[in-house]
DNA sequence: ATGTACAGTCGAACCGGTTCGATAAATTAT
DNA sequence: ATAATTTATCGAACCGGTTCGACTGTACAT
């Protein structure tokens, strides 16, 4: 690979002149610039990104940290982020925490070591646990999906309360009263918000939500499956289920299917977020879907802006909330007449 | 961040001694080593990966290049690769070519510039197009999924001919004779192999495959959808379809559904590779699935071995082919009696 | 006592860029 | 003609490590 010294030698100028010609063209004489540029392109010279990173302290990579790449929500998001990054001439350094805060910490240290220009983070840290590694991070960082108040960081996400509220209202309007929610741990931002949306809407309809009506499926399909089985083994069966995520909804649907409980005739089911090929799943699950492309683009943009203005006096942290869309499927009906 | 010079100053030794104490412990006096190590850990020193990369010419990252992160096949693979890499203390630099060879080239140059230790590549380059960027790549590189003969590179993949053959045989045994395949372009390795498996099995059963019985769905769901619509608008309708991938099968199934053609009563459908939640899709598509976890682990292992032995005289390129598994669904039946 | 081997340590060069302050040459002002 | 300013270029320091060859001092063989 050609180095800047090769170019300098061939152009019969010093390496500093070459560097200047390339990075600050106005500071060298036009003829010199021409000569340097011509030679540089003729031997296919381009500056070594590693050397530039060492000198400047930042690379042309952005880090993306998610809890589970396999979740289609993150998959789609990642795709969009990668497209954006490519346009801006950045590469994506990806990592998956698997929901382990210790690993999240390790990953972020790794990324910092690689001098990523910034990080897009969907943290798996729960309320009450330490978030010092985020707070003390000395580089641009935009949180998405999972928020932490009072962290003073940018955030891009969806209106999770609204998502749950829309779905709950839909069920209430159909006449359901006995509704269960399958959610995540309350330590997780999105599950807390989604639970709130559920509780508030129920309460507004004059129905008090008992704690045992909100079950923790940990955002996992297998847990949702088990819980649903158990739920319908008991005496008091709900007539409808609000699933706090796409995979929870699918796990629940699988359980209903295996129990030969008809959805929507016997039990209605709604969920949050889409899955690929949802049109082929019978019944198609009525859901409040996040606008992933908007979300990804906005998060990328915000990060890029932070990267650009890094070092200057930073703007106030910004929060951007998108509204989910209600997509009707065939998974809801009036409750069976009792 | 603490540098090696800080440690040297505090330990009252030269920086070279610090470096030796850390990297080649036997070459310094035990007491010196102790002192250096103690001070290093007390001020939280760890070597700057960027500086190490600049000096050594290789980083602790591996590049992974796929054609479409959104495809669950790659999603699963990626997850597994990332887990493996993490264990070996490597990070994953990810990119998505979107099926564009020019972009693949650009991405690989980018990765080479980042001094990745090696690359896992599922190339989108087709037979007959230039693969010089792979051939001339001067770093460890393991191809997966998409093979190129005579490239002299390691390869990990599945037995694509077998996959298609198993499915075709299954349909033949049910009594189908008029079978269509929805595949990819023949320039792509996997589609060529899968078509071969189909053709050979049909021929062995005494059925000649006319060219119009293999259609190019470009491994895209929307193309598969359109083609299926068109196919069943015509006079001669096949009684069964072999889809060369998961997304093709889903596109085809959606089309059948929209045409109110019953699967499997009117038309049988089989495909290659799984999709998440396939159990919820009605009918569940009978498919030959690749063992993604094995594939990912093997590819990672091979790459790590190449990385370890890099510089020494390299072992012969290795090829590793896994057998797909036939997973029965409910998407096939005897052909309707004509 | 002299020569040899070796363990332990160090300075300096190097990886490949960027950037600051100095210098020399060309231009303008006095 | 001389001083002040501007323009173009360059050398050297720096980013933070690794590594080679040289140097010193001790232990052993002759």
XYZ file of C-alpha atoms (C1' of nucleotides) in Angstrom:
736
model
C 0.000 0.000 0.000
C 1.239 3.396 -0.882
C 1.978 5.787 1.944
C 2.059 9.533 2.148
C 5.849 9.338 2.018
C 5.729 7.654 -1.356
C 3.596 10.452 -2.704
C 5.904 13.066 -1.181
C 8.969 11.506 -2.717
C 7.455 11.248 -6.174
C 6.007 14.735 -6.087
C 9.304 16.053 -4.722
C 7.674 17.829 -1.832
C 7.567 17.171 1.892
C 5.001 14.912 3.490
C 3.416 17.865 5.231
C 2.780 19.486 1.891
C 1.109 16.337 0.657
C -1.065 16.219 3.722
C -1.985 19.854 3.281
C -2.712 19.457 -0.405
C -5.125 16.688 0.448
C -6.823 18.130 3.500
C -6.577 21.887 3.179
C -6.164 22.549 -0.539
C -6.145 26.347 -0.256
C -2.973 26.322 1.697
C -0.786 25.081 -1.131
C 0.018 26.594 -4.493
C -2.406 25.404 -7.196
C 0.334 23.796 -9.294
C 1.670 21.932 -6.303
C -1.775 20.728 -5.419
C -2.367 19.491 -8.953
C 0.883 17.608 -8.977
C 0.265 15.987 -5.610
C -3.288 15.024 -6.477
C -2.266 13.565 -9.782
C 0.495 11.456 -8.309
C -1.669 10.398 -5.406
C -4.401 9.125 -7.666
C -1.951 7.590 -10.119
C -0.444 5.332 -7.484
C -3.803 4.799 -5.827
C -2.879 6.448 -2.591
C -5.454 6.938 0.089
C -4.763 7.822 3.676
C -4.597 4.978 6.150
C -7.696 5.172 8.331
C -5.916 3.555 11.253
C -3.179 6.153 11.295
C -5.756 8.885 11.040
C -7.660 7.376 13.911
C -4.577 7.168 16.064
C -3.764 10.778 15.418
C -7.243 12.247 15.572
C -8.673 10.048 18.280
C -11.738 9.083 16.280
C -12.498 6.581 13.586
C -15.047 6.471 10.811
C -17.064 3.838 12.564
C -20.186 4.028 14.649
C -21.019 1.462 17.256
C -24.455 -0.085 17.450
C -25.411 -1.967 20.578
C -28.610 -3.996 20.725
C -29.921 -6.685 23.044
C -30.804 -9.224 20.381
C -29.971 -9.086 16.705
C -32.341 -11.900 16.013
C -35.357 -9.881 16.962
C -36.740 -8.592 13.666
C -37.294 -5.217 15.269
C -33.569 -4.793 15.741
C -32.836 -6.518 12.462
C -34.832 -3.978 10.508
C -33.449 -1.122 12.509
C -29.919 -2.314 11.952
C -30.442 -2.564 8.234
C -31.667 0.997 8.072
C -28.856 2.278 10.297
C -26.280 0.562 8.177
C -27.680 2.158 5.020
C -27.543 5.577 6.630
C -24.049 5.061 7.915
C -22.821 3.950 4.540
C -24.093 7.171 2.990
C -22.177 9.181 5.544
C -19.083 7.090 4.925
C -19.175 5.335 8.220
C -19.020 1.659 8.976
C -21.020 -0.145 11.616
C -19.423 -1.944 14.507
C -22.115 -4.215 15.832
C -22.634 -5.921 19.126
C -25.251 -7.917 20.881
C -25.463 -7.801 24.657
C -27.927 -10.661 24.959
C -29.510 -8.616 27.722
C -26.488 -8.781 30.007
C -25.504 -5.413 31.509
C -21.969 -6.608 32.256
C -21.516 -7.466 28.659
C -22.970 -4.147 27.621
C -20.315 -2.449 29.696
C -17.548 -4.568 28.212
C -18.785 -3.930 24.697
C -18.937 -0.214 25.159
C -15.410 -0.179 26.494
C -14.317 -2.160 23.501
C -16.004 0.278 21.189
C -14.513 3.240 22.964
C -11.145 1.565 22.518
C -11.798 1.333 18.810
C -12.423 5.074 18.902
C -15.848 4.821 17.339
C -17.135 8.265 16.471
C -20.360 7.597 18.309
C -22.660 4.947 19.661
C -26.281 4.042 19.056
C -27.433 2.215 22.123
C -30.475 0.279 23.128
C -29.425 -0.414 26.676
C -30.419 -3.513 28.582
C -29.669 -1.896 31.911
C -32.689 -1.807 34.156
C -33.988 0.931 36.379
C -31.971 0.995 39.573
C -28.872 -0.618 38.090
C -25.743 1.332 37.389
C -25.675 3.422 34.256
C -22.389 5.106 34.999
C -20.832 3.668 31.872
C -23.360 5.609 29.835
C -23.303 8.742 31.893
C -19.530 8.974 31.848
C -19.130 8.044 28.220
C -17.101 10.813 26.649
C -18.405 10.452 23.130
C -21.564 11.092 21.166
C -24.219 8.588 22.103
C -27.845 8.383 21.111
C -30.120 6.078 23.045
C -32.907 4.415 21.166
C -35.821 2.219 22.132
C -34.816 2.058 25.788
C -34.781 5.386 27.576
C -33.241 6.430 30.854
C -34.481 9.619 32.378
C -32.085 12.180 33.757
C -29.245 10.771 31.763
C -28.924 13.885 29.667
C -28.564 11.958 26.453
C -30.397 12.132 23.175
C -33.179 9.662 22.794
C -35.235 8.360 19.918
C -38.135 6.053 20.514
C -41.803 5.422 20.166
C -44.695 6.410 22.322
C -44.966 3.147 24.184
C -47.789 4.264 26.426
C -49.817 5.238 23.412
C -49.098 1.931 21.707
C -50.423 -0.062 24.643
C -53.302 2.368 25.121
C -54.442 2.101 21.504
C -54.496 -1.658 21.690
C -56.249 -1.728 25.046
C -58.862 0.754 23.900
C -59.505 -1.372 20.850
C -60.162 -4.396 23.044
C -62.372 -2.385 25.406
C -64.431 -1.110 22.504
C -65.050 -4.673 21.432
C -66.479 -5.299 24.859
C -63.588 -7.028 26.596
C -63.258 -6.485 30.325
C -61.053 -9.300 31.432
C -57.761 -8.475 29.764
C -54.275 -9.684 30.625
C -51.004 -8.154 29.633
C -47.891 -10.145 28.856
C -45.039 -7.733 29.347
C -41.426 -7.476 30.303
C -39.784 -6.751 33.635
C -40.766 -3.391 35.065
C -37.111 -2.469 35.305
C -37.086 -2.091 31.556
C -38.252 1.218 30.227
C -40.412 0.006 27.384
C -42.215 -2.568 29.472
C -42.927 -0.036 32.175
C -44.339 2.424 29.665
C -46.391 -0.213 27.914
C -47.757 -1.427 31.218
C -48.662 2.153 32.133
C -50.533 2.612 28.897
C -52.462 -0.535 29.616
C -53.232 0.306 33.227
C -54.284 3.890 32.553
C -56.607 2.943 29.737
C -58.201 0.205 31.767
C -58.636 2.504 34.711
C -60.156 5.205 32.537
C -62.726 2.598 31.549
C -63.438 1.928 35.191
C -61.520 -1.327 35.407
C -58.892 -1.708 38.073
C -55.849 -3.702 36.992
C -54.766 -6.231 39.564
C -51.050 -7.027 39.673
C -51.677 -10.599 38.545
C -53.111 -9.295 35.317
C -49.680 -8.152 34.179
C -47.280 -11.026 33.690
C -43.578 -10.861 33.015
C -42.717 -12.680 29.797
C -39.262 -11.106 29.673
C -39.771 -10.189 26.032
C -39.142 -13.817 25.190
C -41.290 -16.048 23.058
C -40.631 -19.164 25.112
C -41.592 -17.418 28.348
C -44.732 -16.036 26.728
C -45.590 -19.520 25.557
C -45.213 -21.034 29.023
C -47.108 -18.251 30.732
C -49.972 -18.474 28.312
C -50.252 -22.217 28.830
C -50.367 -21.725 32.556
C -52.773 -18.821 32.297
C -55.371 -20.847 30.461
C -54.941 -23.851 32.686
C -56.410 -21.812 35.542
C -59.997 -21.039 36.379
C -60.288 -17.419 35.443
C -59.392 -17.101 31.830
C -59.061 -13.655 30.330
C -60.940 -12.992 27.108
C -58.110 -10.964 25.642
C -54.353 -10.601 25.801
C -52.201 -7.552 25.231
C -48.684 -8.658 24.297
C -45.986 -6.103 24.932
C -43.960 -7.140 21.913
C -44.018 -9.047 18.667
C -42.243 -12.130 19.969
C -44.436 -12.255 23.044
C -47.514 -12.171 20.839
C -46.170 -14.989 18.706
C -45.332 -17.105 21.711
C -48.802 -16.554 23.086
C -50.434 -17.357 19.777
C -48.490 -20.585 19.523
C -49.692 -21.542 23.006
C -53.314 -20.789 22.140
C -52.949 -22.862 19.032
C -51.502 -25.775 20.970
C -54.307 -25.475 23.509
C -56.828 -25.489 20.682
C -58.158 -22.188 21.894
C -59.427 -20.270 18.938
C -58.111 -16.805 18.306
C -60.043 -14.565 17.908
C -63.280 -16.460 18.672
C -62.315 -17.569 22.179
C -59.544 -15.136 22.966
C -58.473 -11.897 21.324
C -54.796 -11.092 20.979
C -53.006 -7.860 20.204
C -49.319 -7.011 20.213
C -46.718 -4.348 19.717
C -44.506 -4.309 16.646
C -44.592 -6.186 13.459
C -42.881 -9.337 12.348
C -41.860 -10.144 8.823
C -44.510 -12.176 6.974
C -47.102 -11.279 9.561
C -49.588 -11.495 6.677
C -49.055 -15.218 6.508
C -49.634 -15.848 10.153
C -53.182 -16.852 10.878
C -54.757 -14.913 12.330
C -52.759 -11.837 11.487
C -52.097 -10.164 14.793
C -53.567 -6.730 15.259
C -50.708 -4.580 16.434
C -49.355 -1.160 17.180
C -46.239 -0.994 15.062
C -43.297 1.294 15.483
C -42.126 3.126 12.411
C -38.748 1.536 12.305
C -37.379 3.341 9.275
C -38.209 6.765 10.692
C -36.777 5.771 14.021
C -33.545 4.498 12.523
C -33.092 7.485 10.278
C -33.739 9.952 13.051
C -31.365 8.200 15.431
C -28.634 8.105 12.781
C -29.161 11.752 11.989
C -28.989 12.810 15.596
C -25.827 10.847 16.104
C -24.226 12.319 13.007
C -25.068 15.799 14.201
C -23.509 15.093 17.567
C -20.443 13.731 15.871
C -20.154 16.796 13.675
C -20.494 19.215 16.562
C -18.340 17.196 18.915
C -15.900 19.402 20.796
C -17.927 22.532 20.259
C -20.419 23.475 22.913
C -23.030 20.798 22.682
C -26.681 21.462 22.059
C -29.229 20.405 24.648
C -30.083 16.711 24.635
C -32.991 16.084 22.367
C -35.812 13.606 22.681
C -37.768 12.380 19.731
C -40.867 10.249 20.100
C -42.675 8.724 17.167
C -46.255 7.598 17.274
C -46.953 3.959 16.574
C -49.513 2.983 13.987
C -52.384 0.675 14.643
C -52.449 -2.105 12.065
C -55.585 -4.165 12.067
C -55.372 -7.898 11.723
C -57.805 -10.651 12.383
C -56.845 -11.549 15.904
C -59.569 -9.682 17.744
C -63.306 -10.170 18.065
C -66.070 -9.554 20.562
C -65.639 -11.589 23.717
C -67.560 -14.858 23.675
C -70.958 -14.258 25.292
C -70.761 -15.661 28.767
C -6.528 7.338 29.429
C -3.270 6.081 30.747
C -0.515 5.382 28.267
C 2.461 3.093 28.373
C 4.629 6.120 29.117
C 2.688 6.814 32.279
C 3.319 3.294 33.457
C 6.995 3.528 32.543
C 7.439 6.759 34.458
C 5.731 5.467 37.571
C 7.564 2.158 37.511
C 10.824 3.969 36.807
C 11.662 1.824 33.822
C 11.724 2.458 30.104
C 8.638 2.035 27.946
C 10.217 -0.896 26.178
C 10.531 -2.695 29.498
C 6.871 -2.080 30.198
C 5.931 -3.432 26.808
C 8.074 -6.499 27.361
C 6.736 -7.092 30.835
C 3.245 -7.112 29.404
C 3.801 -9.079 26.217
C 6.789 -11.295 26.845
C 6.959 -11.722 30.616
C 9.944 -14.085 30.609
C 12.209 -11.480 29.208
C 12.157 -9.242 32.254
C 13.278 -9.862 35.793
C 10.419 -11.192 37.979
C 10.542 -8.233 40.370
C 10.404 -5.782 37.508
C 7.478 -7.591 35.985
C 5.602 -7.525 39.281
C 6.156 -3.850 39.705
C 5.061 -3.021 36.178
C 1.980 -5.207 36.374
C 0.958 -3.764 39.697
C 1.261 -0.196 38.536
C -0.424 -0.955 35.241
C -3.448 -2.435 36.906
C -3.532 0.216 39.622
C -3.904 3.025 37.111
C -6.131 0.922 34.889
C -3.774 0.849 31.974
C -4.533 -1.221 28.948
C -2.839 -0.953 25.604
C -4.505 1.183 22.984
C -5.918 -1.154 20.338
C -5.576 1.455 17.633
C -1.873 1.943 18.263
C -1.412 -1.803 18.304
C -3.267 -2.094 15.049
C -1.158 0.582 13.424
C 2.010 -1.116 14.484
C 1.031 -4.712 13.870
C -1.102 -4.213 10.803
C -4.071 -6.107 12.175
C -6.917 -5.321 14.487
C -9.047 -7.432 16.786
C -12.023 -7.187 14.505
C -13.409 -9.543 11.940
C -15.469 -8.344 9.014
C -18.733 -10.007 8.114
C -20.224 -9.298 4.715
C -23.725 -10.467 3.843
C -26.193 -9.578 1.127
C -29.157 -8.847 3.351
C -29.173 -8.587 7.113
C -32.930 -8.684 7.141
C -33.050 -12.199 5.847
C -33.489 -14.348 8.951
C -30.946 -16.781 7.575
C -28.249 -14.153 7.805
C -29.703 -12.764 10.989
C -29.325 -16.061 12.779
C -25.919 -16.648 11.321
C -24.757 -13.239 12.370
C -25.922 -13.767 15.903
C -23.961 -16.984 16.153
C -20.861 -15.461 14.576
C -20.971 -12.552 16.946
C -21.142 -14.893 19.943
C -18.155 -16.833 18.683
C -16.171 -13.706 17.962
C -16.854 -12.322 21.402
C -15.426 -15.457 22.965
C -12.252 -15.070 20.961
C -12.063 -11.431 21.930
C -12.900 -10.112 18.517
C -15.519 -7.609 17.512
C -17.675 -7.791 14.422
C -17.583 -5.193 11.701
C -20.758 -5.729 9.750
C -21.816 -4.767 6.273
C -24.654 -5.380 3.928
C -24.041 -5.319 0.191
C -27.690 -5.373 -0.786
C -26.620 -7.677 -3.580
C -24.495 -5.067 -5.315
C -21.023 -6.316 -6.318
C -19.643 -2.782 -6.571
C -20.664 -2.179 -3.018
C -19.181 -5.483 -1.972
C -15.885 -4.348 -3.402
C -16.085 -0.996 -1.650
C -16.968 -2.628 1.628
C -14.110 -5.061 1.476
C -11.684 -2.260 0.758
C -13.072 -0.405 3.719
C -12.624 -3.437 5.895
C -9.112 -4.022 4.667
C -8.416 -0.392 5.531
C -9.642 -1.045 9.043
C -7.130 -3.891 9.162
C -9.691 -6.497 10.097
C -7.971 -9.735 11.027
C -10.163 -11.645 8.602
C -13.382 -11.642 6.667
C -16.406 -13.902 6.574
C -17.989 -13.384 3.209
C -21.173 -14.423 1.532
C -20.435 -12.892 -1.828
C -23.096 -11.544 -4.151
C -20.792 -11.727 -7.138
C -22.174 -13.941 -9.856
C -20.468 -16.507 -12.018
C -18.603 -14.742 -14.799
C -18.228 -11.447 -12.953
C -14.930 -10.325 -11.568
C -13.851 -11.821 -8.297
C -10.395 -10.312 -8.312
C -11.113 -8.462 -5.092
C -11.512 -11.804 -3.378
C -8.705 -13.583 -5.125
C -6.221 -10.829 -4.404
C -7.325 -10.226 -0.866
C -4.235 -10.543 1.251
C -5.922 -11.584 4.455
C -7.715 -14.575 5.900
C -11.107 -14.951 4.320
C -13.663 -17.696 4.653
C -16.505 -17.828 2.173
C -19.833 -19.068 3.405
C -23.137 -19.839 1.769
C -21.985 -18.679 -1.670
C -19.087 -20.633 -3.134
C -16.764 -19.837 -5.993
C -14.816 -22.719 -7.409
C -11.135 -22.369 -8.155
C -10.823 -19.440 -5.829
C -8.596 -21.327 -3.452
C -10.424 -20.096 -0.395
C -11.989 -21.874 2.530
C -15.669 -22.482 2.200
C -18.453 -23.452 4.565
C -21.905 -24.162 3.280
C -24.707 -26.623 2.938
C -25.357 -29.310 0.411
C -27.686 -27.295 -1.756
C -28.185 -30.003 -4.345
C -29.232 -32.406 -1.635
C -31.627 -29.881 -0.152
C -33.445 -29.418 -3.433
C -33.284 -33.130 -4.186
C -34.828 -34.103 -0.859
C -37.717 -31.740 -1.404
C -38.260 -32.787 -4.991
C -38.180 -36.443 -4.086
C -40.760 -35.820 -1.410
C -43.081 -34.234 -3.958
C -42.491 -37.021 -6.463
C -43.320 -39.620 -3.867
C -46.621 -37.906 -3.253
C -47.360 -38.342 -6.909
C -46.568 -34.904 -8.277
C -45.284 -34.702 -11.839
C -45.858 -31.129 -12.800
C -43.499 -29.271 -10.519
C -42.103 -25.769 -10.866
C -39.087 -24.314 -9.177
C -38.824 -20.713 -8.056
C -35.137 -20.024 -7.815
C -32.539 -17.329 -8.110
C -30.396 -16.297 -11.031
C -28.165 -19.091 -12.292
C -25.167 -16.842 -11.832
C -25.543 -17.338 -8.108
C -23.948 -20.435 -6.700
C -26.724 -21.551 -4.387
C -29.434 -21.138 -6.978
C -27.421 -23.097 -9.526
C -26.872 -25.940 -7.077
C -30.466 -25.974 -5.967
C -31.657 -26.000 -9.556
C -29.309 -28.893 -10.264
C -30.703 -30.878 -7.385
C -34.186 -30.293 -8.701
C -33.357 -31.149 -12.317
C -31.375 -34.285 -11.492
C -34.050 -35.675 -9.230
C -36.775 -35.009 -11.752
C -34.738 -36.576 -14.504
C -34.021 -39.626 -12.375
C -37.784 -40.011 -12.104
C -38.077 -39.827 -15.854
C -39.344 -36.281 -16.023
C -37.513 -33.829 -18.225
C -37.339 -30.316 -16.823
C -38.140 -27.685 -19.411
C -36.434 -24.312 -18.949
C -39.764 -22.598 -18.269
C -40.238 -24.781 -15.232
C -37.440 -22.961 -13.415
C -38.256 -19.333 -12.786
C -35.968 -16.645 -11.460
C -37.412 -15.083 -8.337
C -34.094 -13.428 -7.471
C -34.370 -14.671 -3.904
C -36.909 -11.941 -3.319
C -40.342 -12.329 -1.797
C -41.946 -9.691 -3.990
C -40.603 -11.302 -7.160
C -41.773 -14.707 -5.973
C -45.186 -13.227 -5.312
C -45.490 -11.713 -8.793
C -44.208 -14.807 -10.522
C -46.597 -17.053 -8.674
C -49.535 -14.834 -9.560
C -48.533 -14.950 -13.204
C -47.856 -18.665 -13.101
C -51.342 -19.506 -11.949
C -52.971 -17.098 -14.348
C -51.800 -19.292 -17.212
C -53.265 -22.497 -18.591
C -50.849 -25.093 -17.369
C -50.712 -24.862 -13.632
C -48.158 -26.920 -11.769
C -49.396 -29.013 -8.890
C -46.365 -28.265 -6.773
C -43.728 -25.608 -6.227
C -40.165 -25.933 -5.001
C -39.026 -22.613 -3.600
C -35.270 -22.118 -3.504
C -35.359 -20.126 -0.280
C -37.445 -19.211 2.699
C -38.472 -15.787 1.454
C -39.369 -17.160 -1.969
C -41.607 -19.727 -0.327
C -43.315 -17.070 1.729
C -43.877 -14.835 -1.271
C -45.342 -17.752 -3.160
C -47.557 -18.739 -0.274
C -48.888 -15.211 0.009
C -49.731 -15.258 -3.696
C -51.544 -18.574 -3.406
C -53.480 -17.207 -0.508
C -54.483 -14.106 -2.431
C -55.503 -16.256 -5.371
C -57.608 -18.396 -3.048
C -55.655 -21.420 -4.142
C -55.507 -23.844 -1.284
C -52.165 -25.071 -0.115
C -51.729 -28.026 0.139
C -55.035 -29.226 -1.339
C -54.645 -27.517 -4.711
C -50.929 -26.900 -4.770
C -48.082 -28.264 -2.678
C -45.262 -25.988 -1.629
C -41.814 -26.739 -0.255
C -38.872 -24.464 0.450
C -35.315 -24.219 1.632
C -34.463 -22.773 5.026
C -36.522 -21.898 7.980
C -38.102 -18.675 9.052
C -38.732 -17.669 12.627
C -42.267 -18.488 13.736
C -42.704 -20.878 10.851
C -44.931 -22.856 13.207
C -47.489 -20.094 13.149
C -47.644 -19.825 9.414
C -50.515 -21.858 7.992
C -49.706 -24.182 6.484
C -46.277 -24.676 7.962
C -44.008 -24.991 4.982
C -42.187 -28.278 4.589
C -38.562 -27.369 4.138
C -34.963 -28.431 3.962
C -33.289 -26.328 6.600
C -29.632 -25.507 6.890
C -28.037 -26.022 10.275
C -27.187 -22.420 10.827
C -25.507 -22.753 14.183
C -23.123 -25.445 12.954
C -22.418 -23.465 9.852
C -21.666 -20.287 11.763
C -19.491 -22.011 14.310
C -17.502 -23.844 11.686
C -16.971 -20.726 9.616
C -15.832 -18.772 12.665
C -13.491 -21.555 13.675
C -11.932 -21.806 10.259
C -11.412 -18.089 10.137
C -9.830 -18.038 13.571
C -7.474 -20.795 12.550
C -6.468 -18.888 9.452
C -5.923 -15.791 11.525
C -3.766 -17.692 13.989
C -1.608 -19.249 11.302
C -1.428 -16.133 9.175
C 2.096 -15.517 7.944
C 3.165 -19.087 8.403
C 2.825 -21.402 5.450
C -0.883 -21.733 5.020
C -2.734 -25.020 5.069
C -4.663 -26.100 2.001
C -8.026 -24.433 1.533
C -10.708 -26.438 3.237
C -14.285 -27.015 2.216
C -16.959 -27.978 4.670
C -20.440 -28.961 3.593
C -23.254 -29.614 6.025
C -26.312 -31.643 5.212
C -29.646 -29.919 5.442
C -32.456 -31.443 7.438
C -35.893 -32.129 6.089
C -38.532 -30.609 8.341
C -42.058 -31.687 7.602
C -44.844 -29.170 7.617
C -48.337 -29.232 6.307
C -47.799 -27.652 2.935
C -47.720 -30.788 0.836
C -50.344 -33.314 -0.184
C -51.131 -35.632 -3.044
C -51.850 -33.774 -6.249
C -55.537 -33.158 -6.847
C -56.896 -35.993 -8.977
C -57.214 -34.623 -12.470
C 43.218 -12.569 35.034
C 40.941 -12.802 30.605
C 37.393 -14.096 27.521
C 32.626 -15.661 26.667
C 27.806 -16.131 27.412
C 23.749 -14.455 28.846
C 20.195 -11.969 31.468
C 18.177 -7.545 31.920
C 17.335 -3.054 30.332
C 17.179 0.738 27.326
C 17.241 4.126 23.312
C 15.741 4.698 18.944
C 13.379 3.546 14.852
C 9.074 2.485 13.075
C 3.857 2.075 11.852
C 1.358 6.398 8.732
C -0.650 9.988 9.265
C -1.654 15.556 11.155
C -0.304 19.942 12.625
C 2.408 23.651 14.693
C 6.062 26.803 14.482
C 9.953 28.166 11.706
C 11.936 29.609 7.476
C 12.510 31.309 3.019
C 10.693 33.592 -0.889
C 7.565 36.682 -2.982
C 4.613 40.589 -2.571
C 3.136 44.922 -0.783
C 3.602 49.137 2.012
C 6.474 52.962 3.519
C 15.795 50.748 -0.939
C 14.048 48.944 3.255
C 10.572 47.152 6.280
C 6.332 44.668 6.923
C 3.306 41.344 5.421
C 1.751 37.446 3.024
C 2.334 33.001 0.774
C 4.298 28.446 0.214
C 6.827 24.972 2.070
C 9.179 22.221 5.319
C 11.125 19.867 9.599
C 9.914 18.014 13.677
C 6.900 16.615 17.263
C 3.163 13.809 18.229
C -0.567 9.957 18.544
C 0.690 5.081 21.538
C 2.305 1.282 20.972
C 6.281 -2.867 19.351
C 10.752 -4.481 18.451
C 15.603 -4.588 17.113
C 20.238 -3.824 18.156
C 23.276 -2.081 21.593
C 24.900 -1.673 26.184
C 25.878 -2.963 31.011
C 26.764 -6.111 34.550
C 27.065 -10.640 36.510
C 28.197 -15.709 36.203
C 30.793 -19.111 34.281
C 34.674 -21.476 31.657
C 39.498 -21.257 30.369
